[in-house]
Coordinates of C-alpha atoms and ligand atoms in Angstrom, one line a residue:
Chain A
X1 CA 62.0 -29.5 66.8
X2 CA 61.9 -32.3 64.8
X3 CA 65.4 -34.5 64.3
X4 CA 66.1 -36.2 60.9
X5 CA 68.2 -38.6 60.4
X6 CA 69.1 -39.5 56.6
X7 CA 71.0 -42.8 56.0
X8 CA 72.0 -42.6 52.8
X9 CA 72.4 -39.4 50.2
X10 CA 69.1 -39.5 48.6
X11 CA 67.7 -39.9 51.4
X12 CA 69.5 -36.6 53.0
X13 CA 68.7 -34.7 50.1
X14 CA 64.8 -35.7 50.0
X15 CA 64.8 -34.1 53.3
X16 CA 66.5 -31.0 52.5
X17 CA 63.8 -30.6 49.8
X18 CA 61.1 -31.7 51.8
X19 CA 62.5 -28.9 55.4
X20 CA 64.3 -26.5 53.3
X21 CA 64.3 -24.6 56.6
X22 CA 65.5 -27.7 58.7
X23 CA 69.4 -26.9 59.4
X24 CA 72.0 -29.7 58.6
X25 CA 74.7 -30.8 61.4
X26 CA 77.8 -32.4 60.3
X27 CA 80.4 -32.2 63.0
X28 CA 78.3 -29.8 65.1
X29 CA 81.1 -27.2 66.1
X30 CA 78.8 -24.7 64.7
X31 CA 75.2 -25.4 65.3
X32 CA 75.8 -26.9 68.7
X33 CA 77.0 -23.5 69.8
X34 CA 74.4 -21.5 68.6
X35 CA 71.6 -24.4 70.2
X36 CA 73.4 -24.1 73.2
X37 CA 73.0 -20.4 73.4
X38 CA 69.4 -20.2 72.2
X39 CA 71.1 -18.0 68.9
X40 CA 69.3 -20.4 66.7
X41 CA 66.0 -22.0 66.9
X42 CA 65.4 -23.9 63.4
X43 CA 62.1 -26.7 63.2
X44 CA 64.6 -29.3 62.4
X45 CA 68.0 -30.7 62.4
X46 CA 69.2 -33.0 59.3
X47 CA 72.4 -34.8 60.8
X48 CA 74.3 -35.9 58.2
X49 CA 77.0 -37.7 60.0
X50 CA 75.0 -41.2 58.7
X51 CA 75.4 -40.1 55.6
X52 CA 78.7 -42.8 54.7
X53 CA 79.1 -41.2 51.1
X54 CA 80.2 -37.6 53.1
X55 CA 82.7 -38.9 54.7
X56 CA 85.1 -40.4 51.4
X57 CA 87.2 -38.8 49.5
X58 CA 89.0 -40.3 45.8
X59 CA 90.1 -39.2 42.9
X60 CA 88.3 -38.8 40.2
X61 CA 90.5 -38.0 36.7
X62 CA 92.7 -35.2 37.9
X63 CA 90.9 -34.3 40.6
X64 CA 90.5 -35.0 44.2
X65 CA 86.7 -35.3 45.4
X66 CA 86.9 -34.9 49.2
X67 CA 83.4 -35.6 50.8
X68 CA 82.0 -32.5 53.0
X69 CA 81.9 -34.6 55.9
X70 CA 85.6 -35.7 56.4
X71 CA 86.7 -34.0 59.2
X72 CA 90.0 -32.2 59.6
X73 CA 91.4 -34.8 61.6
X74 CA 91.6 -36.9 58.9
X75 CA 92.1 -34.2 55.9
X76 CA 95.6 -33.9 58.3
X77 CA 95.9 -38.0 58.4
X78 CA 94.9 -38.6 55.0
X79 CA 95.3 -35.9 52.8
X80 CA 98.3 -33.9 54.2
X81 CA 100.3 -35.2 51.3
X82 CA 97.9 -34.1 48.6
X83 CA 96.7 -31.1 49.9
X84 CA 99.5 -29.5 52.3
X85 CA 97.8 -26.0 52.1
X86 CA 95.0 -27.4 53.5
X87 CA 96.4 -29.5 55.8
X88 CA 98.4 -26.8 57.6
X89 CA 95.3 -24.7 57.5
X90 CA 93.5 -27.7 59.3
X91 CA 95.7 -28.0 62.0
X92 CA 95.4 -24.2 63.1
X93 CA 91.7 -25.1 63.7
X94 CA 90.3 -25.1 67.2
X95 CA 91.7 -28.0 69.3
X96 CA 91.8 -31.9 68.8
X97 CA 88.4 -32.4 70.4
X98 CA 87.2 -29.7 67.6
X99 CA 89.3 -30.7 64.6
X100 CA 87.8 -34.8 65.5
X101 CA 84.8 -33.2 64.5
X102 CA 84.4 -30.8 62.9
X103 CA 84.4 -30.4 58.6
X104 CA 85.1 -28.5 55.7
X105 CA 81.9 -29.0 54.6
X106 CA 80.7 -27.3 57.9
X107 CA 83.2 -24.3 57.3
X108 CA 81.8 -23.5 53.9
X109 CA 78.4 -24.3 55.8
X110 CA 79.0 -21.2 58.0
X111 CA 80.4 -19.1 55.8
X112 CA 82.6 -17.4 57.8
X113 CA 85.2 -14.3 56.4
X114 CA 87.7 -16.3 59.1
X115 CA 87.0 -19.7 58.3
X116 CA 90.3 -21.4 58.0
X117 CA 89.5 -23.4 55.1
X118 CA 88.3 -20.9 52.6
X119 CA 91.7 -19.3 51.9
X120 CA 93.6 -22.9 50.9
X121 CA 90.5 -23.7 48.6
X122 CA 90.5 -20.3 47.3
X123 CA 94.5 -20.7 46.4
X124 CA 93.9 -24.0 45.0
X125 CA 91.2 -22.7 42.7
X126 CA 88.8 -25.5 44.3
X127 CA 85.5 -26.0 43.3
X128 CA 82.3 -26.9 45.8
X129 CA 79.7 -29.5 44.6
X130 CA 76.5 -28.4 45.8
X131 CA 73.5 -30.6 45.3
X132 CA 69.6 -31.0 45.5
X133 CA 67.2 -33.6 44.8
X134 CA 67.0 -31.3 41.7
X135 CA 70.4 -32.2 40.2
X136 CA 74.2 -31.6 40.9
X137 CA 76.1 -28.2 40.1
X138 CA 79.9 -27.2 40.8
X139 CA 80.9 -23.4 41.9
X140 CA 84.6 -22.0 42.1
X141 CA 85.0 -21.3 45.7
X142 CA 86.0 -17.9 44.9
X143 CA 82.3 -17.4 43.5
X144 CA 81.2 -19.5 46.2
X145 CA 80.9 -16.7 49.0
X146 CA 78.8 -13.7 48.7
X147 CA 78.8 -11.8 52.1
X148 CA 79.1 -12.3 55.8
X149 CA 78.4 -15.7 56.6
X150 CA 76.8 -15.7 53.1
X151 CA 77.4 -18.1 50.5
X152 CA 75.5 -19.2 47.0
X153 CA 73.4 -22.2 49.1
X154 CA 70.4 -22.8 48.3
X155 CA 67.2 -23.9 50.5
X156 CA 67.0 -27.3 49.6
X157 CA 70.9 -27.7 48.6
X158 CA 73.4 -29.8 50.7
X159 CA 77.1 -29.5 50.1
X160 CA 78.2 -32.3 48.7
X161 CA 82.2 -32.4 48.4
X162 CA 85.3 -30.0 47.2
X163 CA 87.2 -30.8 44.7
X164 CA 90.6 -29.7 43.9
X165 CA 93.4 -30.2 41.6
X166 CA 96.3 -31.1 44.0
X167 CA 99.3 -28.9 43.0
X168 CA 102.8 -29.8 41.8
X169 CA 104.3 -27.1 43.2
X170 CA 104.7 -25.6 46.9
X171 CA 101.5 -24.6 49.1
X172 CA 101.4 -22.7 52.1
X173 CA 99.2 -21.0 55.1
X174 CA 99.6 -18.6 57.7
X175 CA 97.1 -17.1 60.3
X176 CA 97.9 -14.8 63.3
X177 CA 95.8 -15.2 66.2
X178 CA 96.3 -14.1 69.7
X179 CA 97.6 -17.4 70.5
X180 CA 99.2 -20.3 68.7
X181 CA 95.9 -23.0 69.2
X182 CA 92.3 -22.3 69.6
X183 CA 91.9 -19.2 68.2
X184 CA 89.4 -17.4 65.0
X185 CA 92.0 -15.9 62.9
X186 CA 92.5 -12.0 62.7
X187 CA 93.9 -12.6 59.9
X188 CA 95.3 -15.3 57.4
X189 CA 96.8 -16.2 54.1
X190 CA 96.7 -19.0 52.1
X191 CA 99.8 -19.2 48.9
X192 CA 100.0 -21.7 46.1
X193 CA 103.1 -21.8 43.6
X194 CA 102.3 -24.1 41.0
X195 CA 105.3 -25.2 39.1
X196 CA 103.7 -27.2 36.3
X197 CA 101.4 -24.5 35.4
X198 CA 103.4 -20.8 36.4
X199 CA 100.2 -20.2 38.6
X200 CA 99.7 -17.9 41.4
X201 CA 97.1 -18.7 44.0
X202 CA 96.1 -16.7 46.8
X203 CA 93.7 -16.6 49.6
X204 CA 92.8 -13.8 52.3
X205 CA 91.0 -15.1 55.5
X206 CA 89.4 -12.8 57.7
X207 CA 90.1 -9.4 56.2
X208 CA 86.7 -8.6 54.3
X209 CA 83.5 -9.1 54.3
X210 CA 83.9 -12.8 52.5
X211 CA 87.3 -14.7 52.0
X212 CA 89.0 -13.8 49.0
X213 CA 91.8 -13.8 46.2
X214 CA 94.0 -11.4 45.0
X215 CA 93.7 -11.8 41.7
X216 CA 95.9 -8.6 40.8
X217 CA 99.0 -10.4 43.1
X218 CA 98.5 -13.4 41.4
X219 CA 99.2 -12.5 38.0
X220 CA 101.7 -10.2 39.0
X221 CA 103.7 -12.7 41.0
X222 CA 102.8 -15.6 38.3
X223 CA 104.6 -13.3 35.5
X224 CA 107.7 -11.9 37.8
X225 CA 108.6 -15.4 39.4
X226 CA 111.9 -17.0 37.4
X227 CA 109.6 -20.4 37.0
X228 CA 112.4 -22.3 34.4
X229 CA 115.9 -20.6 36.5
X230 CA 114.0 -20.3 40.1
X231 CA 115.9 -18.0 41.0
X232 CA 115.4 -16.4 44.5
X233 CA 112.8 -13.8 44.4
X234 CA 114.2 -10.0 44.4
X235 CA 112.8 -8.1 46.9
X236 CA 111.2 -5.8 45.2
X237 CA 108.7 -8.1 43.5
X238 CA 108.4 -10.0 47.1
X239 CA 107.7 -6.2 47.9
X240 CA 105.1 -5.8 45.4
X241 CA 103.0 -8.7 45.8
X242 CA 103.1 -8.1 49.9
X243 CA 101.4 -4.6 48.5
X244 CA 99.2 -5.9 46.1
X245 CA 98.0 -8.6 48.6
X246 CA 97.4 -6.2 51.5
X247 CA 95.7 -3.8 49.0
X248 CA 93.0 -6.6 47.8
X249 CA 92.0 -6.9 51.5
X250 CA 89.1 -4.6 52.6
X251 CA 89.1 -5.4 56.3
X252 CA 87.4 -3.7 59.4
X253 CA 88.2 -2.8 62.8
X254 CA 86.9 -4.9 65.7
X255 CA 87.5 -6.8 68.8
X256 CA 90.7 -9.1 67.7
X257 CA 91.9 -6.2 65.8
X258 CA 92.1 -3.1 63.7
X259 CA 91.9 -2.8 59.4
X260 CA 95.7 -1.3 59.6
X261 CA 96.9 -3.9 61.7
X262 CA 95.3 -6.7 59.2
X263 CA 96.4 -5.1 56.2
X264 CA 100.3 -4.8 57.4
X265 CA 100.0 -8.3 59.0
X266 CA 98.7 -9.1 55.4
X267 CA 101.3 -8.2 54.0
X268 CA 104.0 -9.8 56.5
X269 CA 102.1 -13.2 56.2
X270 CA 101.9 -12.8 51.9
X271 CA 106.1 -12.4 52.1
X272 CA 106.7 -15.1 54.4
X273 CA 104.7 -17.2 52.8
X274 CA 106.1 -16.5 49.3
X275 CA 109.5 -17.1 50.9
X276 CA 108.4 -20.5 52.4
X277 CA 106.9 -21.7 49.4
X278 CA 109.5 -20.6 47.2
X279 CA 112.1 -21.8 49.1
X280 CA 110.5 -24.8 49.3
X281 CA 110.7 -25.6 45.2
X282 CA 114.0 -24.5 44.7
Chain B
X1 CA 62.6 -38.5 71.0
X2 CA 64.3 -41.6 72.6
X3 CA 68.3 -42.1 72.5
X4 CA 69.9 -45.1 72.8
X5 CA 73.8 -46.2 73.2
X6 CA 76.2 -47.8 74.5
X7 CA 77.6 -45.8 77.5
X8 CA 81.1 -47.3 79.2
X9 CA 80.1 -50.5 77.8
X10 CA 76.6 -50.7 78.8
X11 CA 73.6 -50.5 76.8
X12 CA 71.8 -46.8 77.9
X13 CA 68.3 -45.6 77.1
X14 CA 67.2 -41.4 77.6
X15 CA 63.5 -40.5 77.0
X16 CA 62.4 -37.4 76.3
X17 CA 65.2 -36.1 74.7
X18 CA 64.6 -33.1 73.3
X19 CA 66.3 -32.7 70.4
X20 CA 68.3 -29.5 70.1
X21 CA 70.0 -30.7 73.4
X22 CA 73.4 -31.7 73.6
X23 CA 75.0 -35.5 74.6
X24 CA 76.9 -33.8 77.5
X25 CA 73.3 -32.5 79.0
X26 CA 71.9 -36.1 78.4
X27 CA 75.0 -37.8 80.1
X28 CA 75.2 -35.5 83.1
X29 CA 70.9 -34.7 83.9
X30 CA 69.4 -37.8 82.0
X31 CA 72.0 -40.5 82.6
X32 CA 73.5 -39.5 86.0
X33 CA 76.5 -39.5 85.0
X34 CA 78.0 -36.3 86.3
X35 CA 82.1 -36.9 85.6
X36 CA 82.1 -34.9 82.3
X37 CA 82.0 -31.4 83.7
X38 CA 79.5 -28.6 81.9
X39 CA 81.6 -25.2 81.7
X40 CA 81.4 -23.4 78.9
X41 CA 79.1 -25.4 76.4
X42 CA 80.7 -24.2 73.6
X43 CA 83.8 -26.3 73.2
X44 CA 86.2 -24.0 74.8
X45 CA 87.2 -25.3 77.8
X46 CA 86.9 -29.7 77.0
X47 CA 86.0 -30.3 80.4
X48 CA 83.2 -32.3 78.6
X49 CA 85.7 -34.3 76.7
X50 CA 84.6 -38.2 76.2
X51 CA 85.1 -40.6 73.3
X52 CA 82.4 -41.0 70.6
X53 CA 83.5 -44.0 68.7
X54 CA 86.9 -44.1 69.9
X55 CA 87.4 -40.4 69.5
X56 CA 87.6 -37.4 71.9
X57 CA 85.0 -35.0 70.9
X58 CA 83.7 -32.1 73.0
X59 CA 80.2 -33.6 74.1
X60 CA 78.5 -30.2 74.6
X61 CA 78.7 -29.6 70.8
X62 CA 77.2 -33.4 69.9
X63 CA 73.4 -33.4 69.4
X64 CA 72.3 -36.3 71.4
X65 CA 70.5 -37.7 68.4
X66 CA 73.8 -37.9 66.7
X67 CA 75.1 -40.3 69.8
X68 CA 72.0 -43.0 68.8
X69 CA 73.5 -46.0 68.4
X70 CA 77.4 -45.1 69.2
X71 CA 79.5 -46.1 71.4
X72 CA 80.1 -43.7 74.0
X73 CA 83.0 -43.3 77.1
X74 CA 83.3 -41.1 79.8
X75 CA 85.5 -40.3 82.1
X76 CA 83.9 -42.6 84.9
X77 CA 84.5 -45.5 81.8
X78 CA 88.5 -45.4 82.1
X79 CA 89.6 -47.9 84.3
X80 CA 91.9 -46.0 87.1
X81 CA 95.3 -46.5 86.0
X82 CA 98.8 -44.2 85.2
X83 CA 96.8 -41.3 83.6
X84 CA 94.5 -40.1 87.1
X85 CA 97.7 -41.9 89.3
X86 CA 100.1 -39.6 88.0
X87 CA 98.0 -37.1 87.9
X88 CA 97.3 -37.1 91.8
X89 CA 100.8 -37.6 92.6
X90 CA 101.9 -34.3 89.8
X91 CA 99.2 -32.8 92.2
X92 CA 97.9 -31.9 88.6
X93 CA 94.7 -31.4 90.7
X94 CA 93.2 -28.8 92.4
X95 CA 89.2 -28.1 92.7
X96 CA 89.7 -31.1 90.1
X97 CA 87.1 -29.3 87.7
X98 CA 88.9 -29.9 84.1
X99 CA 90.2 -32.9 85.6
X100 CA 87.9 -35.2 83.9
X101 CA 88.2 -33.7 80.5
X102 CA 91.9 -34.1 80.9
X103 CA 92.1 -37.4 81.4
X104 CA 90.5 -38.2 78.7
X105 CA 92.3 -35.9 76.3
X106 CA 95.6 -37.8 77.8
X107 CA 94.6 -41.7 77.9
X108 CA 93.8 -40.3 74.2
X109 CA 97.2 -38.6 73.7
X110 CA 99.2 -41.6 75.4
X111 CA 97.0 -44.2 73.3
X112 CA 98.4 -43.0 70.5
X113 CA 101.8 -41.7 71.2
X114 CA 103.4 -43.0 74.3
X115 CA 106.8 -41.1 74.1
X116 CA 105.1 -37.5 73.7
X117 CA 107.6 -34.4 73.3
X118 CA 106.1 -31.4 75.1
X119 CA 104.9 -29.6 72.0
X120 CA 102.9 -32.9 71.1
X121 CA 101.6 -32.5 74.8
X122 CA 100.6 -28.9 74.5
X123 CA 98.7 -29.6 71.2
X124 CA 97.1 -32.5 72.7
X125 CA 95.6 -30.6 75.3
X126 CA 95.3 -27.0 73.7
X127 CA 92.0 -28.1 73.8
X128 CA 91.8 -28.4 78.1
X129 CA 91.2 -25.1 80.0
X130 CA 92.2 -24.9 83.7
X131 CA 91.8 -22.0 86.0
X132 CA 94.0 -23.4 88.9
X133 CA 96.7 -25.1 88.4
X134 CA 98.6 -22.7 86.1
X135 CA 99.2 -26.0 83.6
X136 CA 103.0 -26.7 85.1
X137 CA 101.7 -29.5 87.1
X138 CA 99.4 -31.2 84.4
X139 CA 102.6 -31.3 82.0
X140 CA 104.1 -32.9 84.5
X141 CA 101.0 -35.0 84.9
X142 CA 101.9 -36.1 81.4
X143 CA 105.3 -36.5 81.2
X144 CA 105.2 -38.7 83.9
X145 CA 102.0 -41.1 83.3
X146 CA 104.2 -41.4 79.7
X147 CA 107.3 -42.7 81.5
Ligands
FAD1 C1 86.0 -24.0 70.2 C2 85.9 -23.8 68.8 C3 87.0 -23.4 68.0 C4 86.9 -23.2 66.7 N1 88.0 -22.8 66.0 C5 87.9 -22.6 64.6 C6 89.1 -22.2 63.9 O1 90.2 -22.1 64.5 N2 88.9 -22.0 62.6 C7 87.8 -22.2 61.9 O2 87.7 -22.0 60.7 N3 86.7 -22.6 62.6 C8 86.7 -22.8 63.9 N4 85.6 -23.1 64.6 C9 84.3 -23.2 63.9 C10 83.9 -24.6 63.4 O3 84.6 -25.6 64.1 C11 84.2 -24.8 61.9 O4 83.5 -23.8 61.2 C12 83.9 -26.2 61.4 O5 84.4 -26.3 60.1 C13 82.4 -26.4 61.3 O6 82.2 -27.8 60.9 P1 81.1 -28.7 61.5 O7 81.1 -30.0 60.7 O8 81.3 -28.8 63.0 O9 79.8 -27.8 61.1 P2 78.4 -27.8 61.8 O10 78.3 -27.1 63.0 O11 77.7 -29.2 61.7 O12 77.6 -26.9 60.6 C14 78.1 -25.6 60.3 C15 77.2 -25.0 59.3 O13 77.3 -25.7 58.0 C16 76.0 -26.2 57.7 N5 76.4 -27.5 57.1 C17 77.2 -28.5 57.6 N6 77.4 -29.5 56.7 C18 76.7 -29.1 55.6 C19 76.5 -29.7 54.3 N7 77.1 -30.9 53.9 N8 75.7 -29.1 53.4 C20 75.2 -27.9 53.7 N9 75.3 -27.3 54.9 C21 76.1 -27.9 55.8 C22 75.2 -26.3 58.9 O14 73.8 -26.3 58.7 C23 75.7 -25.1 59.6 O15 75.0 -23.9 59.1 C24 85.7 -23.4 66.0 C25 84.6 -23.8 66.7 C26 84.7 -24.0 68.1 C27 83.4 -24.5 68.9
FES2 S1 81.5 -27.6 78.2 FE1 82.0 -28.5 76.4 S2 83.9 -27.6 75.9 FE2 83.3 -26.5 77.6
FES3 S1 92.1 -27.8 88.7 FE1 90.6 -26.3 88.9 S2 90.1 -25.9 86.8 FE2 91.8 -27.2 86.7

C-alpha cells in the first residue's frame, strides 16, 4: 500500500488522476475503521489533511464556500451562526474525539442514507463542488446521492467544498438514536423556513436508500405557512406536512429499527421541527 | 515507510510502518508506549484518546502517516496533577483500563472549561466507554479535579 501525501490542491488532485483507485483520508473516522477491520484493502491512501485549502471556509458573493476538510468541530465553533441546521446536526455526531476529526467532506465521502450532514445540506438546497485535474463542476446535494453509500464521485474526483446560501429564516434538525450521543441515526430530519424567500426545505436521514427531500411537503408547507401575518401553524397543515414527510420516506426494517417505526418517528420529528422553527421566527 | 514526530515532547522515529496501520498501533507496538489502551479500534470506546496538535482524537482511527510531522501527547505526556489525583481519590478507577483515555478527554475538558456543569461533563466524555465503574465515580472524578 502505497501512502500519498499531497501538499497543496493540485498536487492532491494530480494524484487522484494519476491512483484513481487510491482512497482519500480526511479525518479518518471512516477509512480507519474499515483498515482496521481488513473491510477495505485499497493500493493507496491520499491523505488530504495537508491539503491547507480543505480546511477554509469564506464567502464568496452570497454564498458560503466551506472547505471539505473542516471538521465539525469547528463547523460548531465557527459556523454555528451561519449555518444552525448544520451545526445542530454536527453536534449529534459521534463523540468529541470523532467530531475533532472527522468532516463533511468525509460524510458525503461515505455516502451514507444516515449521515448526519446530508439532511441540513439537503434542506439548505447546498451544492457540492467536486473537482478533477480535469476541471471544477457543482452538483445540488439532492442530485448528489444515487444509492447506498453511492454518490455521483467520480474516479479521479476529490470533493472540494459545499456551498450554501445561509438562510434568513429559522433552521432545524432532529435525529432519534438509541441514545442521546454516539449513535448512527434511525432516523432524522433536517427543516429550513426561509423567511425572505417563502421556502420550504426538508431533509430525511436514514429512511431510504439515499438521504432525501420531500419535495411534495415542501411546496405544500411553503404555500400553507402565513409568511407576511406568521401566524401559528393550524394543526391540520402541521398534520399534513408530518404526512407528506413520512410518505416521501421509503425506509427498511433492520437492526436499529423497523420502516413503521421510521416513518411515524418521521413524522413526530417533521412536527416538532416545524414547531421549533416556526416558533422560532415568530 | 518511516514516521517521524514529536511524541510528549520528544522527537520519535517508527520504521517500517506499514501504511494502512493506525498511530495508536505505532504508539503502543513500535514506540513502547503502552498507556493509550487498544479496545475497540474503531473509535467507540476512546481508551486510545491522545492529543494530535492540541486536539483529542481517537488514535486508532489516525493513519500513522497522517501523524508525520505533528505533535503528538499521550497519556504518559500529562504531567501528574488534579486530573489522575482526583481521579484516584473518586476511586474513578477500577481495572484502570479506560483510565488513560479519560484523562485525557478531561485535562482536555478542564483546559477549556474549568467550571463544567454535568451535561458539559457528559458530552465531554460521551466519547469514554467504561465497563466497571458504572460512570458515578468518574463524574465525580470530574467535578472534583474542577473544584
Ligand atoms: C465512533 C464513530 C461514531 C460516528 N458517529 C457518526 C454519527 O453520529 N453521524 C455520522 O454521520 N457519522 C458518524 N460516524 C462516521 C464518520 O465519522 C463520518 O462519516 C465522518 O463525516 C467521516 O469524515 P472523515 O473526515 O473522518 O472521513 P474519512 O474516513 O477520512 O473518509 C470517508 C470517506 O470519504 C472519502 N473522502 C474523504 N474526504 C474526501 C474528499 N475531500 N473528496 C473525496 N472523497 C473524500 C474517503 O475516501 C472515504 O471513502 C461515526 C464514526 C465513528 C468511528
Ligand atoms: S481503541 Fe480507539 S476508540 Fe476504541
Ligand atoms: S475502570 Fe475498568 S473499564 Fe473503566
Amino acid at each position: 500500500m502505497d501512502f500519498l501525501r499531497p501538499s497543496t490542491w493540485e498536487e492532491a488532485l494530480a494524484a487522484k488522476a494519476a491512483h484513481p483507485e487510491a482512497v482519500p483520508i480526511a479525518g479518518g473516522t471512516d477509512v480507519m475503521v474499515e483498515l482496521n477491520f481488513d473491510r477495505r484493502r485499497p493500493p493507496a491512501l491520499i491523505d488530504l489533511t495537508r491539503v491547507a485549502a480543505l480546511g477554509e471556509w469564506g464567502t464568496d458573493g452570497d454564498e458560503l464556500r466551506v472547505g471539505a476538510g473542516v471538521p465539525y468541530r469547528r463547523i460548531i465553533e465557527e459556523l454555528g451562526d451561519a449555518l444552525p441546521g448544520l451545526a445542530m446536526a454536527s453536534r449529534t455526531v459521534g463523540s468529541p474525539q470523532i467530531r475533532n476529526r472527522g468532516t463533511v467532506g468525509g460524510n458525503l465521502g461515505s455516502a451514507s442514507p444516515a449521515g448526519d450532514a446530508h439532511p441540513p445540506l439537503l434542506a439548505a438546497g447546498a451544492e457540492i463542488e467536486l473537482a478533477s485535474v480535469r476541471g471544477t463542476r457543482r452538483v445540488p446535494a439532492k442530485e448528489f446521492f444515487v444509492g447506498p453509500k453511492r454518490s455521483v464521485l467520480a474516479p479521479d474526483e476529490l470533493i472540494a467544498a459545499f456551498r450554501v446560501r445561509p438562510t434568513a429564516g429559522a433552521e432545524q434538525f432532529a435525529k432519534i438514536g438509541t441514545r442521546n450521543a454516539m449513535v448512527i441515526a434511525v432516523c432524522s430530519f433536517a427543516l429550513v423556513l426561509d423567511g425572505a424567500a417563502r421556502r420550504v426545505g426538508t431533509g430525511i436521514g436514514s429512511a431510504a436508500p439515499t438521504p432525501l427531500r420531500a419535495t411534495a411537503a415542501e411546496e405544500f408547507l411553503a404555500a400553507e405557512l402565513d409568511w407576511e401575518s406568521r401566524a401559528p401553524v393550524p394543526v391540520a397543515v402541521a398534520a399534513e406536512f408530518a404526512r407528506l414527510v413520512a410518505a416521501a420516506a421509503t425506509p427498511i426494517d433492520d437492526v436499529r429499527g423497523t420502516a413503521a417505526y421510521r416513518r411515524h418517528a418521521l413524522s413526530v420529528l417533521a412536527r416538532r421541527t416545524l414547531t421549533w422553527a416556526w416558533g422560532g421566527m415568530r | 515507510m518511516r514516521v517521524n514526530c514529536t511524541i510528549n515532547g520528544e522527537k520519535r522515529q517508527a520504521d517500517d510502518v506499514w501504511p494502512g496501520e493506525s498511530l495508536l498501533y505505532v504508539l503502543r507496538e513500535r514506540l513502547g508506549l503502552p498507556g493509550s489502551k487498544n479496545a475497540c479500534e474503531q473509535g467507540e470506546c476512546g481508551s486510545c484518546t491522545v492529543y494530535l496538535d492540541g486536539t483529542p482524537v481517537c488514535s486508532c482511527l489516525v493513519a500513522a502517516g497522517q501523524a508525520e510531522g505533528r505533535d503528538v501527547v499521550t497519556v504518559e505526556g500529562l504531567e501528574f496533577g488534579r486530573v489522575q489525583e482526583a481521579f484516584l481519590s473518586a476511586g474513578a478507577v477500577q481495572c484502570g483500563f479506560c483510565t488513560p483515555g479519560l484523562v485525557v478527554a478531561v485535562h482536555d475538558l478542564l483546559a477549556r472549561n474549568d467550571k463544567p456543569s454535568d451535561p458539559d461533563i457528559r458530552e465531554a466524555l460521551a466519547g469514554n466507554l467504561c465497563r466497571c465503574t458504572g460512570y458515578e465515580k468518574i463524574l465525580d472524578a470530574v467535578r472534583l479535579a474542577a473544584r
